[in-house]
Amino acid sequence: MFTAQQSPFLRPQVLAFAFVSLTLLYFITPSTTRVSNQWDASLEEPVAEVPLGKCSPADWSAGAWRRKENAMRVTKSEDVYAVSGFSGCASRHEDGFNLAGDQPDYFAWRGNVSAYEWIPPHNCDDVLDDYRESLVVDLVEKGGWLLIGDSVTEQQFFSMSCALYPHVIATPDATKIWDWDRAWPEHLLLNPDSPLVSRIKFPNGFNISQTPLVTFRRNDVLFNLTEIETMFNGGGWRPGPGEKTNLFGEEASWTISVSDYLGDLFFRPLPEGNYHTLVLNTGAHWCFGLFSGLPHPFTDVIELFRVVMTNLVYQAARQLDLHQSDGKQREIVVRDYLVGYDNCHAQETMFGGPLKEVPDLKSDEFWARIPIMNALLKKVVEDRAHPQVNFLGIDRPGRLRPDAHVLGDCLHVTVGAGIVEGWTRYLHYYLGTYLPWHRQESKSEVRSIPGKFRR
């Protein structure tokens, strides 16, 4: 059993987590019991309940990949759009990396990657195949999506810029900027020339040239490093003999304060903001390279992740309750993180097509911890039990596609392979159809944080 004697920082860290208040707008760090490294093995493969009628996340994930009829080939770089089902992409930021269509030696592979489509079970038949125009309308009329996470989340932003093209415009324009800063916000705006403009019912105050439909902010660990260090030591931890004096190592990361998006951006009124959904995602940067000062790296990363995510979900729930008075319906969705695949560029993997079953995860890479982190996130969200904060577990389609990783690494997947597009397609359904139906069936009521926490 892991004890405070084995890790001298852990006891003051956890005690401090109960009492130290981060100096953030309207934020109070919640108390919690002492964190233990012991978790149920069953958490790693959570089993969802069978739905009563609509397509649940578990139903969606229970489908299979099927080869398309008359699958297209890639013979030149421009073919990558059509083979992916796109007419273009509004964003051009790292399009070669994301689309993986700029290397002629891999054109045959690239065509094969987009030759499959995800087929969910029959009770998911009401999930729209062509959801794109409906999503554009909803992003205006119901409110936009705010995506917070690392480069994997940025891939969803890029994918949406392609799926919703030509109805959206991406800013900033990557073709006009040489010194791109990953900390910059990226937006999708409604294209004023889109034919959808004539059928959209615009909210009062909506500005086509200013109000985002989708925004991405880079935040690798969902807090800034100062906030995480505060939760880590509470000002009371001192390194022991031979231990490093800094929590963080040399690995690059991009972060913003949790108050920047939970205390401000998500709740901005029109015309600057009109967000309905906040999508949170993290995983890859919870690694030994960034947290190199932890005395017991594997165990302590998991422990720190649990503490920080508990804080995050508490703050998400509290901020939703504090903003109920403005009358706008909002949702916060915590999506499970993508798991990488060892040796994804081996010939037999790249041309082997989709798998039928999720492979056993035996790896020395950082992604060996991702299923544990996903399970912890799911538990933290369910323990908080706020009806507008939900965990979305839909990673299975991606785990069946080791053939679809980008050419640059074995974590990110190729945009246009159907994996990232599936996240958007199902999330649109989940927000517009499944959640309203589920709440009606369960007669869920919005719960308020007790008054003693209010200011």
Coordinates of C-alpha atoms in Angstrom, one line a residue:
M1 CA 0.0 0.0 0.0
F2 CA 1.2 3.5 -0.8
T3 CA 1.8 5.6 2.3
A4 CA 2.9 9.1 3.1
Q5 CA 6.1 7.6 4.4
Q6 CA 6.9 6.4 1.0
S7 CA 6.2 9.8 -0.6
P8 CA 6.9 12.6 1.8
F9 CA 5.1 15.2 -0.3
L10 CA 1.8 13.5 -0.4
R11 CA 0.4 14.0 3.1
P12 CA 0.9 17.8 3.1
Q13 CA -0.2 17.9 -0.5
V14 CA -3.6 16.3 0.2
L15 CA -4.1 18.2 3.5
A16 CA -3.4 21.4 1.7
F17 CA -5.8 20.5 -1.0
A18 CA -8.6 20.6 1.6
F19 CA -7.6 24.1 2.9
V20 CA -5.7 26.0 0.4
S21 CA -7.8 28.3 -1.8
L22 CA -6.5 29.1 -5.2
T23 CA -6.5 32.8 -5.8
L24 CA -9.0 32.6 -8.6
L25 CA -12.2 34.5 -9.3
Y26 CA -15.1 32.8 -7.3
F27 CA -13.1 29.6 -6.9
I28 CA -12.7 27.6 -3.7
T29 CA -10.7 24.3 -3.6
P30 CA -13.0 21.5 -2.3
S31 CA -12.1 19.4 0.6
T32 CA -11.5 15.7 -0.1
T33 CA -10.4 12.6 1.6
R34 CA -6.8 11.5 1.6
V35 CA -5.9 10.3 -1.9
S36 CA -4.8 6.7 -2.2
N37 CA -3.1 5.1 -5.2
Q38 CA -5.4 2.1 -5.0
W39 CA -8.2 1.9 -7.5
D40 CA -10.6 -0.8 -8.7
A41 CA -9.2 -2.7 -11.7
S42 CA -12.8 -2.6 -13.0
L43 CA -12.5 1.1 -13.5
E44 CA -10.2 0.5 -16.5
E45 CA -13.0 -0.9 -18.6
P46 CA -16.2 0.8 -17.3
V47 CA -19.4 -0.9 -18.2
A48 CA -22.3 1.3 -19.1
E49 CA -26.0 0.6 -18.5
V50 CA -28.1 -0.6 -21.4
P51 CA -30.1 2.4 -22.7
L52 CA -33.9 2.3 -22.9
G53 CA -34.4 3.9 -26.3
K54 CA -31.9 6.4 -27.6
C55 CA -28.2 5.9 -28.6
S56 CA -26.1 6.1 -25.5
P57 CA -22.3 6.6 -25.6
A58 CA -22.0 2.9 -24.9
D59 CA -24.3 2.1 -27.8
W60 CA -22.4 4.4 -30.1
S61 CA -19.1 2.8 -29.1
A62 CA -20.4 -0.7 -29.6
G63 CA -20.4 -0.4 -33.4
A64 CA -17.8 -1.6 -36.0
W65 CA -15.8 -0.2 -38.8
R66 CA -17.1 -1.2 -42.3
R67 CA -15.3 -0.7 -45.6
K68 CA -17.1 1.8 -47.9
E69 CA -18.5 0.8 -51.2
N70 CA -16.5 2.4 -54.1
A71 CA -13.7 3.7 -51.7
M72 CA -11.7 6.4 -53.3
R73 CA -7.9 6.5 -53.9
V74 CA -5.4 9.2 -53.2
T75 CA -3.1 10.0 -56.2
K76 CA -2.3 13.6 -55.4
S77 CA -2.4 15.7 -52.3
E78 CA -5.6 17.5 -53.2
D79 CA -7.5 14.1 -53.2
V80 CA -7.2 14.0 -49.4
Y81 CA -10.2 16.3 -49.0
A82 CA -12.6 14.3 -51.2
V83 CA -11.5 10.9 -49.8
S84 CA -12.2 12.3 -46.3
G85 CA -15.6 13.6 -47.2
F86 CA -14.6 17.2 -47.1
S87 CA -14.9 20.0 -49.7
G88 CA -12.0 21.8 -48.0
C89 CA -10.8 23.0 -44.6
A90 CA -11.3 26.4 -43.1
S91 CA -8.2 26.1 -41.0
R92 CA -4.8 25.6 -42.6
H93 CA -2.9 25.3 -39.3
E94 CA -0.7 22.1 -39.6
D95 CA -2.9 20.7 -42.3
G96 CA -0.2 18.5 -43.6
F97 CA 0.2 16.9 -40.2
N98 CA -3.5 16.5 -39.5
L99 CA -4.6 15.3 -42.9
A100 CA -1.5 13.2 -43.6
G101 CA -1.8 13.7 -47.3
D102 CA 1.3 15.5 -48.3
Q103 CA 3.7 12.5 -48.8
P104 CA 3.4 10.7 -52.1
D105 CA 5.0 7.6 -50.8
Y106 CA 2.0 7.1 -48.5
F107 CA -0.8 8.0 -50.9
A108 CA -2.0 4.4 -51.0
W109 CA -2.1 4.2 -47.3
R110 CA -3.9 7.5 -47.0
G111 CA -6.6 6.4 -49.3
N112 CA -7.1 3.2 -47.3
V113 CA -7.3 5.1 -44.0
S114 CA -10.4 6.9 -45.2
A115 CA -12.0 3.8 -46.8
Y116 CA -13.9 2.9 -43.7
E117 CA -16.9 4.2 -41.9
W118 CA -18.2 3.7 -38.4
I119 CA -21.5 1.8 -38.2
P120 CA -23.2 1.9 -34.8
P121 CA -26.0 -0.5 -33.7
H122 CA -29.5 -0.1 -35.0
N123 CA -30.7 1.8 -32.0
C124 CA -28.4 4.6 -33.2
D125 CA -30.2 5.0 -36.5
D126 CA -31.4 8.4 -35.5
V127 CA -27.8 9.7 -35.3
L128 CA -27.6 11.8 -38.5
D129 CA -25.2 10.7 -41.2
D130 CA -24.9 14.2 -42.6
Y131 CA -25.0 16.3 -39.4
R132 CA -23.0 19.2 -40.6
E133 CA -25.6 21.8 -41.6
S134 CA -27.7 21.0 -38.6
L135 CA -24.7 21.5 -36.4
V136 CA -23.9 24.9 -37.9
V137 CA -27.4 26.0 -37.2
D138 CA -27.3 24.7 -33.6
L139 CA -24.0 26.4 -33.0
V140 CA -25.6 29.7 -33.7
E141 CA -29.1 29.2 -32.3
K142 CA -28.3 27.1 -29.2
G143 CA -24.7 28.3 -28.6
G144 CA -21.2 27.4 -29.6
W145 CA -18.6 24.9 -28.4
L146 CA -15.6 25.8 -26.4
L147 CA -12.8 23.2 -26.7
I148 CA -10.2 23.1 -24.0
G149 CA -7.3 20.7 -24.2
D150 CA -4.1 19.8 -25.8
S151 CA -3.1 19.1 -29.5
V152 CA -5.5 16.1 -29.6
T153 CA -8.4 18.5 -28.9
E154 CA -6.9 20.9 -31.4
Q155 CA -7.4 18.1 -33.9
Q156 CA -11.1 18.1 -33.2
F157 CA -11.1 21.9 -33.9
F158 CA -9.3 21.3 -37.2
S159 CA -11.6 18.5 -38.1
M160 CA -14.6 20.7 -37.5
S161 CA -13.1 23.4 -39.7
C162 CA -13.1 20.8 -42.5
A163 CA -16.5 19.1 -41.8
L164 CA -18.3 22.4 -41.6
Y165 CA -16.5 24.1 -44.5
P166 CA -17.5 26.2 -46.5
H167 CA -20.1 27.4 -43.9
V168 CA -17.3 28.6 -41.4
I169 CA -14.2 30.7 -41.5
A170 CA -11.2 30.0 -39.3
T171 CA -9.3 32.7 -37.5
P172 CA -6.4 33.4 -37.2
D173 CA -5.4 32.7 -40.8
A174 CA -2.4 30.3 -40.6
T175 CA -1.5 31.1 -44.2
K176 CA -0.6 34.7 -43.2
I177 CA 1.3 33.9 -40.0
W178 CA 4.8 32.6 -39.9
D179 CA 5.4 32.6 -36.1
W180 CA 2.4 30.8 -34.9
D181 CA 1.9 30.8 -31.1
R182 CA 0.1 27.7 -29.8
A183 CA -1.3 29.8 -26.9
W184 CA -3.4 31.8 -29.3
P185 CA -7.2 31.1 -29.3
E186 CA -8.5 29.7 -32.6
H187 CA -12.1 30.4 -33.7
L188 CA -14.6 29.2 -36.3
L189 CA -16.9 32.0 -37.3
L190 CA -20.0 31.8 -39.5
N191 CA -19.3 32.5 -43.1
P192 CA -21.6 35.4 -44.1
D193 CA -21.7 33.9 -47.7
S194 CA -23.1 30.5 -46.4
P195 CA -26.5 29.7 -47.7
L196 CA -27.5 28.7 -44.2
V197 CA -27.5 32.3 -43.1
S198 CA -31.0 32.8 -44.6
R199 CA -32.5 30.0 -42.4
I200 CA -30.8 30.7 -39.1
K201 CA -32.7 32.4 -36.3
F202 CA -30.0 34.6 -34.9
P203 CA -30.0 35.4 -31.1
N204 CA -30.2 39.0 -30.2
G205 CA -26.7 40.5 -30.1
F206 CA -25.1 37.8 -32.4
N207 CA -22.4 39.3 -34.6
I208 CA -21.3 37.2 -37.6
S209 CA -17.9 38.7 -37.7
Q210 CA -17.3 38.4 -34.0
T211 CA -19.3 35.7 -32.3
P212 CA -17.5 32.3 -32.4
L213 CA -19.3 29.1 -33.3
V214 CA -16.3 27.1 -32.0
T215 CA -13.3 28.2 -30.0
F216 CA -10.2 26.2 -29.2
R217 CA -7.8 27.1 -26.3
R218 CA -4.7 25.2 -25.7
N219 CA -4.4 24.0 -22.1
D220 CA -2.5 20.7 -21.8
V221 CA -3.3 19.9 -18.1
L222 CA -6.5 22.1 -17.7
F223 CA -4.9 24.4 -15.1
N224 CA -1.8 26.5 -15.3
L225 CA 1.4 25.2 -13.7
T226 CA 1.2 27.6 -10.7
E227 CA -2.2 26.3 -9.8
I228 CA -1.1 22.7 -10.1
E229 CA 1.9 23.4 -7.9
T230 CA -0.3 25.0 -5.3
M231 CA -2.5 21.9 -5.2
F232 CA 0.7 19.7 -5.1
N233 CA 2.4 21.2 -2.1
G234 CA 0.1 23.9 -0.6
G235 CA 3.3 25.9 0.2
G236 CA 4.3 23.2 2.7
W237 CA 6.2 20.6 0.8
R238 CA 10.0 20.6 1.0
P239 CA 12.1 18.1 -1.1
G240 CA 13.9 15.4 0.8
P241 CA 17.5 14.4 0.4
G242 CA 18.3 13.6 -3.2
E243 CA 14.9 14.8 -4.5
K244 CA 14.4 17.4 -7.1
T245 CA 13.6 20.9 -6.0
N246 CA 11.2 21.6 -8.9
L247 CA 7.9 19.8 -9.6
F248 CA 8.2 20.5 -13.4
G249 CA 10.8 19.3 -15.9
E250 CA 12.0 20.6 -19.2
E251 CA 9.1 19.3 -21.4
A252 CA 7.2 22.1 -23.2
S253 CA 3.6 22.7 -22.3
W254 CA 0.9 25.3 -22.9
T255 CA -1.4 26.2 -20.1
I256 CA -3.9 28.9 -19.0
S257 CA -5.6 29.5 -15.7
V258 CA -8.7 27.6 -15.0
S259 CA -10.3 30.9 -14.2
D260 CA -9.6 32.1 -17.7
Y261 CA -12.1 29.7 -19.2
L262 CA -14.4 28.6 -16.3
G263 CA -14.5 32.0 -14.6
D264 CA -14.7 34.1 -17.8
L265 CA -14.6 32.8 -21.3
F266 CA -17.3 30.1 -21.1
F267 CA -19.8 32.5 -19.6
R268 CA -19.2 35.6 -21.8
P269 CA -22.4 37.1 -23.2
L270 CA -23.1 38.0 -26.8
P271 CA -21.5 39.2 -29.0
E272 CA -18.1 38.1 -27.6
G273 CA -19.4 34.7 -26.5
N274 CA -22.4 32.5 -26.9
Y275 CA -21.1 29.2 -25.7
H276 CA -23.5 26.3 -24.9
T277 CA -21.0 23.5 -24.4
L278 CA -17.5 23.3 -22.8
V279 CA -15.6 20.2 -23.9
L280 CA -12.6 19.3 -21.7
N281 CA -9.9 16.7 -22.5
T282 CA -6.5 15.9 -21.1
G283 CA -4.1 13.0 -20.7
A284 CA -0.9 13.0 -22.7
H285 CA 0.9 15.7 -20.8
W286 CA 0.4 14.0 -17.4
C287 CA 3.8 12.4 -18.0
F288 CA 7.2 12.0 -16.3
G289 CA 8.7 14.6 -18.7
L290 CA 6.5 17.4 -17.4
F291 CA 6.2 16.2 -13.8
S292 CA 9.8 15.1 -13.4
G293 CA 10.0 16.3 -9.8
L294 CA 7.6 13.7 -8.5
P295 CA 9.5 11.3 -6.2
H296 CA 7.5 8.2 -7.3
P297 CA 6.6 9.1 -10.9
F298 CA 4.0 6.5 -12.0
T299 CA 2.0 6.4 -8.7
D300 CA 2.4 10.1 -8.0
V301 CA 1.2 11.2 -11.4
I302 CA -1.9 9.2 -11.0
E303 CA -2.5 10.6 -7.5
L304 CA -1.9 14.2 -8.6
F305 CA -4.2 13.7 -11.6
R306 CA -6.9 12.5 -9.3
V307 CA -6.6 15.5 -6.9
V308 CA -6.5 18.1 -9.8
M309 CA -9.4 16.6 -11.7
T310 CA -11.5 16.4 -8.5
N311 CA -10.9 20.2 -8.1
L312 CA -11.7 20.8 -11.8
V313 CA -15.1 19.0 -11.7
Y314 CA -16.0 20.7 -8.4
Q315 CA -15.3 24.1 -9.9
A316 CA -17.1 23.3 -13.2
A317 CA -20.2 22.3 -11.2
R318 CA -20.0 25.3 -9.0
Q319 CA -19.6 27.8 -11.8
L320 CA -22.6 26.3 -13.6
D321 CA -24.7 26.8 -10.5
L322 CA -23.5 30.4 -10.0
H323 CA -24.5 31.3 -13.5
Q324 CA -28.0 29.8 -13.5
S325 CA -29.6 33.2 -13.1
D326 CA -28.7 34.3 -16.6
G327 CA -31.1 31.7 -18.0
K328 CA -28.8 30.1 -20.6
Q329 CA -28.7 26.3 -20.7
R330 CA -25.0 25.1 -20.7
E331 CA -23.3 21.8 -20.7
I332 CA -19.8 20.7 -19.7
V333 CA -18.6 17.5 -21.3
V334 CA -15.4 15.7 -20.2
R335 CA -14.4 13.4 -23.1
D336 CA -12.2 10.4 -22.5
Y337 CA -8.7 10.7 -23.9
L338 CA -7.2 9.0 -26.9
V339 CA -4.9 6.0 -26.4
G340 CA -1.9 5.6 -28.6
Y341 CA -0.6 2.4 -30.2
D342 CA 2.9 1.0 -30.2
N343 CA 4.6 0.4 -33.6
C344 CA 1.7 2.1 -35.4
H345 CA 4.0 2.6 -38.5
A346 CA 4.8 -1.0 -39.0
Q347 CA 3.7 -2.1 -42.5
E348 CA 1.3 -4.7 -41.2
T349 CA -0.4 -2.1 -38.9
M350 CA -0.6 0.7 -41.5
F351 CA -2.2 -1.5 -44.1
G352 CA -4.0 -3.9 -41.7
G353 CA -7.2 -1.9 -41.6
P354 CA -9.4 -1.6 -38.5
L355 CA -9.4 -4.2 -35.7
K356 CA -12.5 -6.0 -34.5
E357 CA -11.6 -5.9 -30.8
V358 CA -9.8 -3.4 -28.7
P359 CA -6.2 -4.8 -28.3
D360 CA -4.6 -5.4 -25.0
L361 CA -2.6 -2.4 -23.8
K362 CA 0.9 -3.5 -23.1
S363 CA 3.2 -0.6 -23.5
D364 CA 6.0 1.3 -21.8
E365 CA 4.8 4.5 -23.4
F366 CA 2.9 7.2 -21.4
W367 CA -0.4 6.1 -23.0
A368 CA -0.4 2.9 -20.8
R369 CA -1.8 5.2 -18.1
I370 CA -4.5 6.8 -20.2
P371 CA -7.2 4.1 -19.5
I372 CA -6.6 4.5 -15.7
M373 CA -6.9 8.3 -16.1
N374 CA -10.1 8.0 -18.1
A375 CA -11.6 5.7 -15.5
L376 CA -10.6 8.2 -12.7
L377 CA -12.2 11.1 -14.6
K378 CA -15.4 9.1 -15.1
K379 CA -15.6 8.3 -11.4
V380 CA -14.8 11.9 -10.4
V381 CA -17.6 13.2 -12.7
E382 CA -20.1 10.6 -11.5
D383 CA -19.2 11.2 -7.8
R384 CA -19.9 15.0 -8.2
A385 CA -23.3 14.0 -9.9
H386 CA -24.1 17.4 -11.4
P387 CA -26.6 16.9 -14.3
Q388 CA -24.8 19.4 -16.5
V389 CA -21.3 17.9 -16.1
N390 CA -21.0 14.6 -17.9
F391 CA -18.3 12.2 -18.9
L392 CA -18.4 11.1 -22.5
G393 CA -16.7 7.7 -23.0
I394 CA -16.4 7.1 -26.8
D395 CA -12.8 6.1 -27.3
R396 CA -13.5 2.6 -28.6
P397 CA -13.8 3.5 -32.3
G398 CA -10.3 5.1 -32.1
R399 CA -8.8 2.2 -30.3
L400 CA -9.8 -0.1 -33.2
R401 CA -7.9 2.0 -35.7
P402 CA -4.1 1.6 -35.1
D403 CA -3.8 2.0 -38.9
A404 CA -5.0 5.6 -38.8
H405 CA -2.3 7.3 -36.7
V406 CA -0.7 10.3 -38.4
L407 CA 2.8 9.9 -39.9
G408 CA 4.5 11.9 -37.2
D409 CA 3.6 9.9 -34.1
C410 CA 1.5 7.1 -32.7
L411 CA -0.8 9.2 -30.5
H412 CA -2.6 11.6 -32.9
V413 CA -4.9 10.1 -35.5
T414 CA -5.5 11.3 -39.1
V415 CA -8.2 13.8 -39.6
G416 CA -10.6 12.4 -42.2
A417 CA -10.3 8.8 -41.1
G418 CA -13.7 9.1 -39.3
I419 CA -12.4 8.9 -35.7
V420 CA -12.2 12.6 -34.8
E421 CA -15.2 13.3 -37.0
G422 CA -17.1 10.6 -35.0
W423 CA -16.4 12.6 -31.8
T424 CA -18.2 15.6 -33.3
R425 CA -21.0 13.7 -34.9
Y426 CA -21.9 11.9 -31.8
L427 CA -21.5 14.9 -29.5
H428 CA -23.9 16.8 -31.7
Y429 CA -26.4 14.0 -31.2
Y430 CA -25.6 13.6 -27.5
L431 CA -26.3 17.3 -26.8
G432 CA -29.3 17.7 -29.0
T433 CA -31.1 14.3 -28.6
Y434 CA -29.7 11.9 -26.1
L435 CA -29.3 14.2 -23.1
P436 CA -32.8 15.8 -23.4
W437 CA -34.3 12.3 -23.7
H438 CA -32.3 10.9 -20.9
R439 CA -33.2 13.7 -18.6
Q440 CA -36.9 13.3 -19.4
E441 CA -36.7 9.6 -18.8
S442 CA -34.9 10.0 -15.5
K443 CA -36.8 13.2 -14.5
S444 CA -33.5 14.7 -13.6
E445 CA -33.6 18.1 -11.9
V446 CA -30.8 20.7 -11.8
R447 CA -29.1 20.5 -8.4
S448 CA -27.6 23.5 -6.7
I449 CA -24.4 23.7 -4.7
P450 CA -25.3 24.3 -1.0
G451 CA -25.6 27.9 0.0
K452 CA -22.6 27.7 2.3
F453 CA -20.4 27.6 -0.8
R454 CA -21.9 30.6 -2.4
R455 CA -20.5 34.2 -2.4

